[in-house]
Short mmCIF file of C-alpha atoms and ligand atoms in Angstrom, two decimals:
data_model
loop_
_atom_site.label_atom_id
_atom_site.label_comp_id
_atom_site.label_asym_id
_atom_site.label_seq_id
_atom_site.Cartn_x
_atom_site.Cartn_y
_atom_site.Cartn_z
CA MET A 1 -43.01 3.36 1.77
CA VAL A 2 -39.87 1.55 0.61
CA GLU A 3 -37.32 4.13 -0.41
CA TYR A 4 -33.96 2.40 -0.44
CA ASP A 5 -32.37 -0.82 -1.67
CA LEU A 6 -30.74 -1.35 1.69
CA VAL A 7 -30.60 0.16 5.15
CA ILE A 8 -27.90 -0.82 7.62
CA LYS A 9 -29.60 -0.17 10.94
CA GLY A 10 -28.35 0.99 14.27
CA GLY A 11 -24.60 0.49 13.97
CA ARG A 12 -21.92 2.77 15.34
CA VAL A 13 -20.77 4.58 12.21
CA ALA A 14 -17.20 5.86 12.21
CA THR A 15 -15.61 8.61 10.15
CA THR A 16 -12.37 10.49 10.71
CA GLU A 17 -14.45 13.08 12.57
CA GLY A 18 -16.29 10.92 15.06
CA VAL A 19 -18.42 7.91 15.87
CA SER A 20 -22.21 7.94 16.23
CA THR A 21 -25.08 5.50 16.15
CA MET A 22 -27.13 5.83 12.98
CA ASP A 23 -28.59 4.11 9.95
CA VAL A 24 -26.93 4.03 6.53
CA ALA A 25 -29.15 3.92 3.46
CA VAL A 26 -27.93 2.60 0.14
CA GLN A 27 -29.45 3.03 -3.29
CA ASP A 28 -27.84 1.80 -6.53
CA GLY A 29 -24.61 1.00 -4.70
CA VAL A 30 -24.21 4.51 -3.30
CA ILE A 31 -24.76 5.82 0.23
CA THR A 32 -27.79 8.09 -0.10
CA ALA A 33 -28.73 8.92 3.49
CA LEU A 34 -27.32 8.82 7.00
CA GLY A 35 -29.53 9.35 10.01
CA ARG A 36 -31.72 7.90 12.70
CA ASN A 37 -34.84 5.86 12.00
CA LEU A 38 -34.46 5.90 8.23
CA PRO A 39 -37.50 4.48 6.41
CA GLN A 40 -38.03 0.88 5.28
CA ALA A 41 -35.88 -0.67 2.59
CA HIS A 42 -35.98 -3.77 0.41
CA HIS A 43 -33.22 -5.22 2.57
CA THR A 44 -32.19 -4.46 6.12
CA ILE A 45 -28.99 -5.35 7.93
CA ASP A 46 -29.13 -5.15 11.71
CA ALA A 47 -25.83 -3.63 12.88
CA ALA A 48 -26.72 -3.10 16.55
CA GLU A 49 -23.62 -3.61 18.74
CA LYS A 50 -21.48 -3.52 15.57
CA LEU A 51 -19.19 -0.93 14.02
CA VAL A 52 -19.97 0.32 10.54
CA LEU A 53 -16.68 1.36 8.94
CA PRO A 54 -15.60 2.30 5.43
CA GLY A 55 -14.11 -0.62 3.52
CA GLY A 56 -10.35 -0.44 3.66
CA VAL A 57 -8.27 1.08 0.87
CA ASP A 58 -4.98 -0.77 0.52
CA ALA A 59 -2.79 1.44 -1.61
CA HIS A 60 0.27 -0.79 -1.92
CA CYS A 61 0.01 -4.40 -3.00
CA HIS A 62 1.68 -6.60 -5.58
CA ILE A 63 -0.80 -8.77 -7.42
CA GLU A 64 -0.23 -11.24 -10.27
CA GLN A 65 3.04 -9.48 -10.81
CA LEU A 66 6.61 -10.24 -11.76
CA SER A 67 8.82 -8.98 -8.92
CA GLY A 68 11.86 -6.70 -9.16
CA GLY A 69 13.88 -9.91 -8.93
CA GLY A 70 11.99 -11.54 -11.83
CA LEU A 71 9.75 -14.00 -9.90
CA MET A 72 5.98 -14.25 -10.41
CA ASN A 73 4.14 -13.79 -7.15
CA ALA A 74 1.72 -16.32 -5.73
CA ASP A 75 -1.58 -14.47 -5.97
CA THR A 76 -3.86 -13.82 -8.89
CA PHE A 77 -6.31 -10.92 -8.80
CA GLU A 78 -8.92 -13.41 -7.71
CA THR A 79 -6.99 -14.83 -4.76
CA ALA A 80 -5.47 -11.53 -3.64
CA THR A 81 -8.67 -9.50 -3.70
CA ARG A 82 -10.61 -12.38 -2.12
CA SER A 83 -8.14 -12.25 0.73
CA ALA A 84 -8.46 -8.44 0.88
CA ALA A 85 -12.24 -8.70 1.08
CA PHE A 86 -12.13 -11.18 3.97
CA GLY A 87 -9.94 -8.67 5.80
CA GLY A 88 -12.39 -5.79 5.27
CA THR A 89 -10.63 -4.11 2.34
CA THR A 90 -12.78 -3.15 -0.65
CA THR A 91 -10.34 -1.21 -2.85
CA VAL A 92 -6.74 -2.07 -3.71
CA ILE A 93 -4.09 -0.22 -5.67
CA SER A 94 -1.65 -2.68 -7.19
CA PHE A 95 1.03 -2.26 -9.81
CA ALA A 96 1.05 -2.23 -13.57
CA ALA A 97 4.70 -3.24 -13.61
CA GLN A 98 6.78 -2.23 -16.61
CA HIS A 99 9.96 -4.25 -16.97
CA ARG A 100 12.72 -3.15 -19.33
CA GLY A 101 11.71 -3.50 -22.96
CA ASP A 102 7.97 -3.43 -22.16
CA SER A 103 5.59 -0.92 -23.67
CA LEU A 104 3.90 0.82 -20.73
CA ARG A 105 0.64 1.03 -22.64
CA ASN A 106 0.63 -2.75 -23.20
CA VAL A 107 1.57 -3.38 -19.58
CA VAL A 108 -1.44 -1.42 -18.33
CA GLU A 109 -3.74 -3.16 -20.80
CA ASN A 110 -2.49 -6.56 -19.66
CA TYR A 111 -2.94 -5.87 -15.95
CA ALA A 112 -6.34 -4.32 -16.59
CA ARG A 113 -7.40 -7.51 -18.39
CA LEU A 114 -6.19 -9.75 -15.55
CA ALA A 115 -7.97 -7.63 -12.95
CA ALA A 116 -11.16 -7.40 -15.02
CA ASP A 117 -11.27 -11.21 -15.08
CA GLY A 118 -10.41 -11.88 -11.46
CA ALA A 119 -10.88 -9.01 -9.02
CA VAL A 120 -13.66 -9.11 -6.45
CA THR A 121 -12.75 -5.75 -4.91
CA ASP A 122 -12.44 -2.49 -6.78
CA TYR A 123 -8.95 -1.61 -7.92
CA ALA A 124 -6.61 0.95 -9.45
CA PHE A 125 -3.02 0.78 -10.70
CA HIS A 126 0.21 2.55 -9.91
CA LEU A 127 2.24 2.95 -13.13
CA TRP A 128 5.54 1.24 -12.33
CA ILE A 129 8.25 2.71 -14.55
CA SER A 130 11.51 0.88 -15.07
CA ASP A 131 12.15 1.80 -18.71
CA PRO A 132 11.77 5.56 -19.14
CA THR A 133 12.30 5.63 -22.90
CA PRO A 134 11.15 8.62 -24.95
CA GLU A 135 8.06 6.60 -25.94
CA THR A 136 7.24 5.98 -22.27
CA LEU A 137 7.93 9.52 -21.10
CA GLU A 138 6.56 11.51 -24.01
CA ARG A 139 3.62 9.40 -25.14
CA ASP A 140 2.43 6.57 -22.88
CA LEU A 141 2.92 8.08 -19.46
CA PRO A 142 1.17 11.40 -20.21
CA GLU A 143 -1.73 9.60 -21.90
CA LEU A 144 -2.13 7.10 -19.08
CA ILE A 145 -2.01 9.76 -16.38
CA GLU A 146 -4.58 11.90 -18.20
CA SER A 147 -6.80 8.85 -18.64
CA GLY A 148 -6.98 8.35 -14.84
CA HIS A 149 -3.92 6.40 -13.70
CA ARG A 150 -2.75 9.09 -11.32
CA SER A 151 0.15 7.51 -9.45
CA ILE A 152 3.60 6.33 -10.50
CA LYS A 153 5.99 3.94 -8.79
CA ILE A 154 9.74 4.17 -9.12
CA PHE A 155 12.53 2.11 -7.54
CA MET A 156 15.89 3.44 -6.40
CA THR A 157 17.23 -0.10 -5.90
CA TYR A 158 16.90 -3.62 -7.43
CA ASP A 159 19.06 -4.15 -10.53
CA ARG A 160 16.25 -4.97 -12.92
CA VAL A 161 13.96 -2.08 -12.15
CA ARG A 162 15.86 0.77 -10.54
CA LEU A 163 16.13 4.20 -12.10
CA LEU A 164 19.17 6.44 -12.09
CA ASP A 165 18.80 9.85 -10.44
CA GLU A 166 18.41 11.68 -13.74
CA GLN A 167 15.73 9.20 -14.85
CA VAL A 168 13.86 9.77 -11.59
CA LEU A 169 13.91 13.50 -12.34
CA ASP A 170 12.58 12.85 -15.86
CA VAL A 171 9.67 10.82 -14.48
CA MET A 172 8.94 13.43 -11.82
CA MET A 173 8.81 16.16 -14.44
CA VAL A 174 6.18 14.27 -16.45
CA ALA A 175 4.18 13.67 -13.26
CA ARG A 176 4.36 17.39 -12.47
CA LYS A 177 3.13 18.42 -15.90
CA HIS A 178 0.21 15.99 -16.01
CA GLY A 179 -0.81 15.71 -12.36
CA ALA A 180 0.29 12.45 -10.74
CA LEU A 181 1.85 11.43 -7.44
CA VAL A 182 5.30 9.80 -7.59
CA CYS A 183 5.68 6.92 -5.11
CA ALA A 184 9.07 5.46 -4.37
CA HIS A 185 10.87 2.46 -3.01
CA ALA A 186 13.72 4.56 -1.64
CA GLU A 187 16.82 2.73 -0.48
CA ASN A 188 20.46 3.32 -1.47
CA HIS A 189 21.30 0.71 -4.09
CA GLY A 190 25.09 0.74 -3.77
CA MET A 191 25.09 0.25 -0.03
CA ILE A 192 22.74 -2.73 -0.22
CA LYS A 193 24.63 -4.42 -3.02
CA TRP A 194 27.99 -3.88 -1.37
CA MET A 195 26.80 -5.09 2.04
CA ALA A 196 25.05 -8.14 0.57
CA ASP A 197 28.15 -9.19 -1.39
CA ARG A 198 30.36 -8.73 1.66
CA LEU A 199 28.05 -10.75 3.91
CA VAL A 200 27.65 -13.63 1.45
CA SER A 201 31.36 -13.79 0.60
CA ARG A 202 32.08 -14.27 4.31
CA GLY A 203 29.49 -17.01 4.68
CA TYR A 204 26.74 -14.98 6.35
CA VAL A 205 23.97 -16.32 4.17
CA GLU A 206 20.94 -17.02 6.39
CA PRO A 207 17.77 -14.95 6.03
CA LYS A 208 18.54 -12.90 9.14
CA PHE A 209 21.50 -11.35 7.29
CA HIS A 210 19.09 -9.93 4.72
CA GLY A 211 18.24 -7.33 7.36
CA ILE A 212 21.90 -6.52 7.93
CA SER A 213 22.38 -6.03 4.17
CA HIS A 214 19.80 -3.21 4.21
CA PRO A 215 21.43 -0.82 6.70
CA ARG A 216 19.10 1.75 8.23
CA VAL A 217 21.22 4.53 6.73
CA CYS A 218 20.42 3.34 3.21
CA GLU A 219 16.78 4.28 3.85
CA ILE A 220 17.72 7.64 5.31
CA GLU A 221 20.09 8.51 2.46
CA ALA A 222 17.56 7.64 -0.24
CA PHE A 223 14.72 9.47 1.52
CA GLU A 224 16.85 12.59 1.79
CA ARG A 225 17.86 12.33 -1.86
CA LEU A 226 14.32 11.95 -3.14
CA ILE A 227 13.07 14.70 -0.83
CA ARG A 228 15.61 17.07 -2.41
CA PHE A 229 14.45 16.03 -5.90
CA SER A 230 10.92 16.83 -4.79
CA GLN A 231 12.08 20.20 -3.50
CA LEU A 232 14.01 20.99 -6.70
CA LEU A 233 11.05 20.27 -9.00
CA ASP A 234 8.23 21.11 -6.55
CA GLN A 235 6.72 17.70 -7.28
CA PRO A 236 4.82 15.82 -4.55
CA ILE A 237 6.15 12.39 -3.56
CA MET A 238 5.02 9.41 -1.49
CA LEU A 239 7.72 7.49 0.36
CA PHE A 240 6.67 3.87 0.62
CA HIS A 241 7.23 1.53 3.57
CA VAL A 242 9.06 3.72 6.08
CA SER A 243 10.89 1.37 8.46
CA THR A 244 13.13 3.50 10.68
CA ALA A 245 12.77 6.25 13.28
CA GLU A 246 15.32 8.34 11.37
CA GLY A 247 13.37 7.86 8.13
CA ALA A 248 10.24 9.18 9.82
CA ALA A 249 12.25 12.09 11.24
CA ALA A 250 13.58 12.97 7.76
CA ILE A 251 9.99 13.14 6.51
CA ARG A 252 8.91 15.28 9.46
CA ARG A 253 11.76 17.72 8.76
CA ALA A 254 10.95 17.89 5.04
CA ARG A 255 7.29 18.58 5.71
CA GLY A 256 8.39 21.26 8.16
CA GLU A 257 10.37 22.86 5.35
CA GLY A 258 7.21 22.98 3.24
CA ILE A 259 8.18 20.15 0.89
CA LYS A 260 5.19 18.11 -0.23
CA VAL A 261 6.10 14.66 1.03
CA PHE A 262 3.65 11.94 2.00
CA ALA A 263 4.64 8.67 3.61
CA GLU A 264 3.42 5.19 4.33
CA THR A 265 4.35 2.43 6.70
CA CYS A 266 3.12 -1.17 6.85
CA PRO A 267 2.15 -3.67 9.57
CA GLN A 268 5.47 -5.50 9.23
CA TYR A 269 7.28 -2.40 10.52
CA LEU A 270 4.76 -1.89 13.34
CA PHE A 271 4.53 -5.48 14.56
CA LEU A 272 7.71 -7.36 13.51
CA THR A 273 11.40 -6.86 14.26
CA ALA A 274 14.73 -8.10 12.88
CA GLN A 275 14.54 -10.94 15.43
CA ASP A 276 11.63 -12.48 13.54
CA LEU A 277 14.08 -13.50 10.79
CA ASP A 278 16.33 -15.30 13.24
CA ARG A 279 15.01 -18.85 12.80
CA PRO A 280 16.77 -22.15 12.22
CA GLY A 281 17.81 -22.88 8.65
CA ILE A 282 15.97 -20.99 5.94
CA GLU A 283 12.65 -20.52 7.74
CA GLY A 284 13.40 -16.85 8.37
CA ALA A 285 12.74 -16.36 4.63
CA LYS A 286 9.04 -16.14 5.49
CA TRP A 287 9.69 -12.77 7.16
CA MET A 288 12.09 -11.38 4.54
CA CYS A 289 10.95 -8.13 3.06
CA SER A 290 12.58 -4.89 1.94
CA PRO A 291 13.15 -2.76 3.81
CA PRO A 292 13.47 -5.28 6.64
CA PRO A 293 11.65 -5.09 9.97
CA ARG A 294 13.83 -3.18 12.49
CA THR A 295 13.52 -2.72 16.27
CA VAL A 296 10.86 -2.13 18.93
CA ALA A 297 12.14 1.46 19.22
CA ASP A 298 11.47 1.95 15.49
CA GLN A 299 7.97 0.54 15.91
CA GLU A 300 7.29 3.10 18.62
CA ALA A 301 8.68 5.94 16.50
CA LEU A 302 6.50 4.88 13.56
CA TRP A 303 3.36 4.74 15.71
CA ARG A 304 4.17 8.22 16.98
CA ALA A 305 4.76 9.51 13.45
CA LEU A 306 1.39 8.09 12.35
CA GLU A 307 -0.38 9.70 15.28
CA LEU A 308 1.23 13.08 14.59
CA GLY A 309 0.48 12.92 10.86
CA ASP A 310 4.10 12.80 9.71
CA LEU A 311 3.14 9.48 8.10
CA GLN A 312 -0.38 9.38 6.70
CA VAL A 313 -1.09 5.88 5.44
CA VAL A 314 -0.72 2.24 6.49
CA SER A 315 -0.72 -0.18 3.53
CA SER A 316 0.08 -3.87 3.42
CA ASP A 317 2.82 -4.06 0.75
CA HIS A 318 1.28 -7.49 0.11
CA ALA A 319 4.01 -9.29 -1.86
CA PRO A 320 3.04 -12.95 -1.79
CA TYR A 321 5.47 -15.85 -2.22
CA ARG A 322 4.85 -19.38 -1.03
CA PHE A 323 7.42 -21.02 1.24
CA ASP A 324 8.21 -23.59 -1.45
CA GLU A 325 10.06 -23.94 -4.76
CA SER A 326 7.53 -21.70 -6.56
CA GLY A 327 8.39 -18.79 -4.25
CA LYS A 328 10.76 -18.24 -1.36
CA LEU A 329 12.67 -21.46 -2.12
CA SER A 330 12.94 -20.99 -5.90
CA ALA A 331 16.75 -21.19 -5.62
CA GLY A 332 16.54 -24.30 -3.45
CA PRO A 333 16.44 -24.99 0.29
CA ASN A 334 20.06 -23.92 0.77
CA ALA A 335 19.82 -20.57 -1.01
CA ASP A 336 21.61 -17.53 0.37
CA PHE A 337 19.47 -14.54 1.31
CA LYS A 338 20.31 -12.73 -1.94
CA GLN A 339 18.50 -15.48 -3.87
CA ILE A 340 15.27 -15.34 -1.86
CA ALA A 341 12.24 -13.30 -2.96
CA ASN A 342 11.36 -10.36 -0.73
CA GLY A 343 7.87 -9.81 0.52
CA LEU A 344 5.09 -10.88 2.88
CA PRO A 345 1.38 -11.47 2.44
CA GLY A 346 -0.69 -8.84 4.25
CA LEU A 347 -3.90 -7.88 2.45
CA GLU A 348 -6.10 -9.82 4.87
CA THR A 349 -4.29 -9.13 8.13
CA ARG A 350 -3.65 -5.36 7.74
CA LEU A 351 -6.95 -4.12 9.13
CA PRO A 352 -7.43 -6.65 11.94
CA LEU A 353 -3.88 -6.11 13.21
CA LEU A 354 -4.30 -2.35 13.20
CA PHE A 355 -7.79 -2.45 14.67
CA ASP A 356 -6.57 -4.66 17.50
CA ALA A 357 -3.62 -2.38 18.32
CA MET A 358 -5.29 0.99 17.78
CA VAL A 359 -8.84 0.34 18.97
CA SER A 360 -9.06 -2.87 21.04
CA GLN A 361 -5.82 -2.26 22.90
CA GLY A 362 -6.35 1.48 22.98
CA ARG A 363 -3.16 2.73 21.36
CA SER A 364 -5.14 5.24 19.30
CA SER A 365 -8.76 5.79 18.25
CA LEU A 366 -11.33 4.39 15.87
CA GLU A 367 -11.32 7.70 13.98
CA LYS A 368 -7.58 7.47 13.41
CA PHE A 369 -7.90 3.84 12.32
CA VAL A 370 -10.44 4.89 9.67
CA GLU A 371 -8.17 7.72 8.57
CA LEU A 372 -4.98 5.67 8.16
CA THR A 373 -6.57 2.67 6.50
CA ALA A 374 -9.29 4.17 4.29
CA THR A 375 -9.90 7.91 4.18
CA ALA A 376 -6.34 9.19 3.90
CA PRO A 377 -5.25 6.76 1.16
CA ALA A 378 -8.45 7.49 -0.77
CA LYS A 379 -7.76 11.23 -0.61
CA ILE A 380 -4.05 11.08 -1.33
CA TYR A 381 -4.47 8.76 -4.32
CA GLY A 382 -7.45 10.55 -5.86
CA LEU A 383 -10.13 7.98 -5.01
CA HIS A 384 -12.01 10.39 -2.77
CA PRO A 385 -14.95 11.16 -2.52
CA ARG A 386 -16.11 7.85 -4.03
CA LYS A 387 -13.99 5.69 -1.76
CA GLY A 388 -12.70 5.67 1.80
CA ALA A 389 -15.56 7.19 3.81
CA ILE A 390 -19.07 6.60 5.05
CA ALA A 391 -20.65 9.70 3.52
CA VAL A 392 -23.64 10.58 1.37
CA GLY A 393 -22.58 10.22 -2.26
CA ALA A 394 -19.77 7.74 -1.56
CA ASP A 395 -19.83 4.18 -2.85
CA ALA A 396 -21.37 1.84 -0.28
CA ASP A 397 -18.07 0.10 0.45
CA ILE A 398 -18.67 -0.88 4.04
CA ALA A 399 -17.20 -3.32 6.53
CA ILE A 400 -19.36 -4.23 9.50
CA TRP A 401 -17.07 -5.11 12.38
CA ASN A 402 -17.71 -7.15 15.47
CA PRO A 403 -15.42 -5.33 17.92
CA ASP A 404 -15.47 -8.24 20.38
CA ARG A 405 -14.70 -11.16 18.10
CA GLU A 406 -11.34 -12.72 18.83
CA VAL A 407 -9.37 -14.44 16.10
CA ALA A 408 -6.13 -16.35 16.53
CA PHE A 409 -3.99 -16.19 13.41
CA THR A 410 -2.69 -19.50 12.13
CA ASP A 411 -0.72 -20.40 9.02
CA ASP A 412 -3.73 -21.77 7.20
CA GLY A 413 -6.48 -19.31 8.08
CA LEU A 414 -6.08 -16.80 5.24
CA HIS A 415 -7.77 -16.69 1.83
CA ASP A 416 -4.77 -15.82 -0.32
CA ASN A 417 -2.61 -18.39 -2.12
CA VAL A 418 0.44 -18.09 0.08
CA GLY A 419 0.11 -20.92 2.59
CA TYR A 420 1.53 -19.14 5.62
CA ASN A 421 0.75 -16.12 7.73
CA PRO A 422 3.73 -14.10 8.99
CA PHE A 423 1.59 -13.05 11.94
CA ALA A 424 0.59 -16.62 12.89
CA GLY A 425 0.45 -17.09 16.65
CA ARG A 426 -1.00 -13.64 17.32
CA LYS A 427 -4.50 -13.05 18.59
CA VAL A 428 -6.54 -10.07 17.53
CA ARG A 429 -9.81 -8.67 18.87
CA GLY A 430 -12.16 -7.09 16.35
CA TRP A 431 -13.11 -8.63 13.00
CA PRO A 432 -14.91 -7.51 9.82
CA GLU A 433 -17.79 -9.99 9.64
CA LEU A 434 -19.84 -8.56 6.79
CA VAL A 435 -18.31 -6.71 3.85
CA LEU A 436 -20.15 -4.76 1.17
CA ARG A 437 -18.77 -3.40 -2.06
CA ARG A 438 -20.91 -0.81 -3.85
CA GLY A 439 -23.86 -2.06 -1.79
CA ASP A 440 -23.42 -5.76 -2.62
CA VAL A 441 -22.53 -8.17 0.16
CA ILE A 442 -19.22 -9.73 -0.85
CA VAL A 443 -18.32 -11.50 2.41
CA ALA A 444 -20.81 -12.93 4.92
CA ASP A 445 -20.82 -15.86 7.35
CA GLY A 446 -17.20 -16.60 6.48
CA GLU A 447 -18.02 -17.05 2.79
CA LEU A 448 -17.20 -15.13 -0.34
CA ARG A 449 -20.34 -13.95 -2.15
CA ALA A 450 -18.74 -12.11 -5.08
CA GLN A 451 -17.96 -13.36 -8.57
CA PRO A 452 -14.42 -13.04 -9.93
CA GLY A 453 -14.37 -10.03 -12.21
CA SER A 454 -17.07 -8.13 -10.33
CA GLY A 455 -14.53 -5.58 -9.06
CA GLN A 456 -14.29 -2.35 -11.04
CA LEU A 457 -11.35 -0.29 -12.24
CA GLN A 458 -11.25 3.10 -10.52
CA LEU A 459 -9.97 5.83 -12.80
CA ARG A 460 -8.91 8.85 -10.83
CA GLY A 461 -8.84 12.59 -11.20
CA SER A 462 -5.93 14.73 -10.12
CA SER A 463 -6.23 15.39 -6.39
CA ALA A 464 -4.86 18.13 -4.14
CA SER A 465 -2.07 15.81 -2.99
CA MET A 466 -0.76 15.60 -6.56
CA ARG A 467 -0.55 19.35 -7.14
CA PRO A 468 2.76 21.20 -6.75
CA THR A 469 2.88 23.77 -3.95
CA GLY A 470 3.61 26.56 -6.42
CA ARG A 471 6.83 27.49 -4.59
CA LEU A 472 9.50 27.28 -7.28
CA SER A 473 13.03 26.45 -6.30
CA PRO A 474 15.41 29.28 -7.28
CA GLU A 475 16.87 27.32 -10.19
CA PHE A 476 13.41 26.94 -11.72
CA ASP A 477 12.30 30.51 -11.10
CA PRO A 478 12.96 32.73 -14.15
CA ALA A 479 13.01 35.74 -11.83
CA VAL A 480 16.29 34.55 -10.32
CA ASN A 481 17.70 32.00 -12.81
CA PHE A 482 18.61 34.58 -15.43
CA GLY A 483 15.34 34.07 -17.25
CA ALA A 484 15.67 30.37 -18.07
CA HIS A 485 12.29 28.61 -18.60
CA LEU A 486 12.78 25.07 -17.39
CA LEU A 487 9.28 23.83 -16.59
N1 LIG B 1 9.94 -5.22 -1.07
C1 LIG B 1 9.59 -4.54 -2.15
O1 LIG B 1 10.26 -3.62 -2.51
N2 LIG B 1 8.52 -4.88 -2.82
C2 LIG B 1 7.74 -5.98 -2.52
C3 LIG B 1 7.98 -6.55 -1.22
C4 LIG B 1 9.24 -6.22 -0.59
O2 LIG B 1 9.63 -6.81 0.37
ZN1 LIG B 2 9.16 -1.44 -2.12
ZN1 LIG B 3 5.98 -3.07 -2.56
#
């Protein structure tokens, strides 16, 4: 008797808990059974010798978005999510980016419309706040959080978008009241601006000096500052794109103190260094991102921090700009580093790079790979239990990997609209050959099989990661603050 729409037969199925050979049955886009010798289905996929992994969840990517510097990035929802799908990712969280003067409600409506037209993966939005007016804080933000947009992004640097400390506290207070996670680009603004001006005024203008203008201590200072805000208000935070050993250590210490801090790093901090920007002329612009890639010792410290759980998530921070006048060279071929857009494409390469390092080369385990790239981000951002795991009741978002397939990255092999690959020249072993989203095959035989607009918006409930610990700081505790009620 035919019971299921689809059975994926005989693959090695991986969760954060282990790997075992079994069948996966799918009905109406949802995983309905896991086991051996499951009955017949309308469709069967033979996964013998293959790995059956949850589709990746990429929780940090910039899509069809105006940057902090005011430049439109190169990808639409269609091109970015197409690229994600080819790389085995089935859910992305990008930004609904409020710029000053924008109504947050309109911003979210606009991004939702763009994604509804173009996305081929499922998607959610971080609410990017750069204009915390009373209307934003008292009306739009609470309503949007309660309606399922459960994460907020704030910047501590970039002139056009950064918030002052007291504005950060205002945003955190709203998040606390309504149940959202506050994610941050945390770098010290003054140090960066001062260093950049000093470098340029002395003629140090090439892309490699971008890295020097973001001293490692500016990450450490801003992490520490935001951690203390989190402690003061008992509001959970997520520190984006950790790049330094000392940054990871600051997070480890804070977590040891019982402060609810989560943290992310990205492939560029695990695989690139400052030397990658040291190219003739302006070519180093291709590797310019903020924070900048650091040293091999930092890479090792970040890997260790991921393994120990100090850092929980690896996202791409896909921020796509072409190496031409529409993107990196918008200020001309002789621009100084201050005039060059920051960011790298990474939606498609994130999973293969990590799989190769963690699984093929044996740095870690398949279980940990699944955790960092799918299960942990789904849980932290409130997408669990629908997303991020091969489990009964979860959406059938599945990537079937050939663990032996070798791929050499080149500049023209990706499916985004960027035109170069910052990891070109590297070889990886392990590739997602067949990708399903809610039970539908969206990538097979090197071809996209999904229509633009077939991705769905994922509204989220408040998750455990978003809840305060309940340990009030003394200044917020009426028992010791002379009875003041401040929450
Ligand atoms: N830095 C950011 O802060 N955002 C996008 C990409 C980058 O390099
Ligand atoms: Zn950032
Ligand atoms: Zn970013």
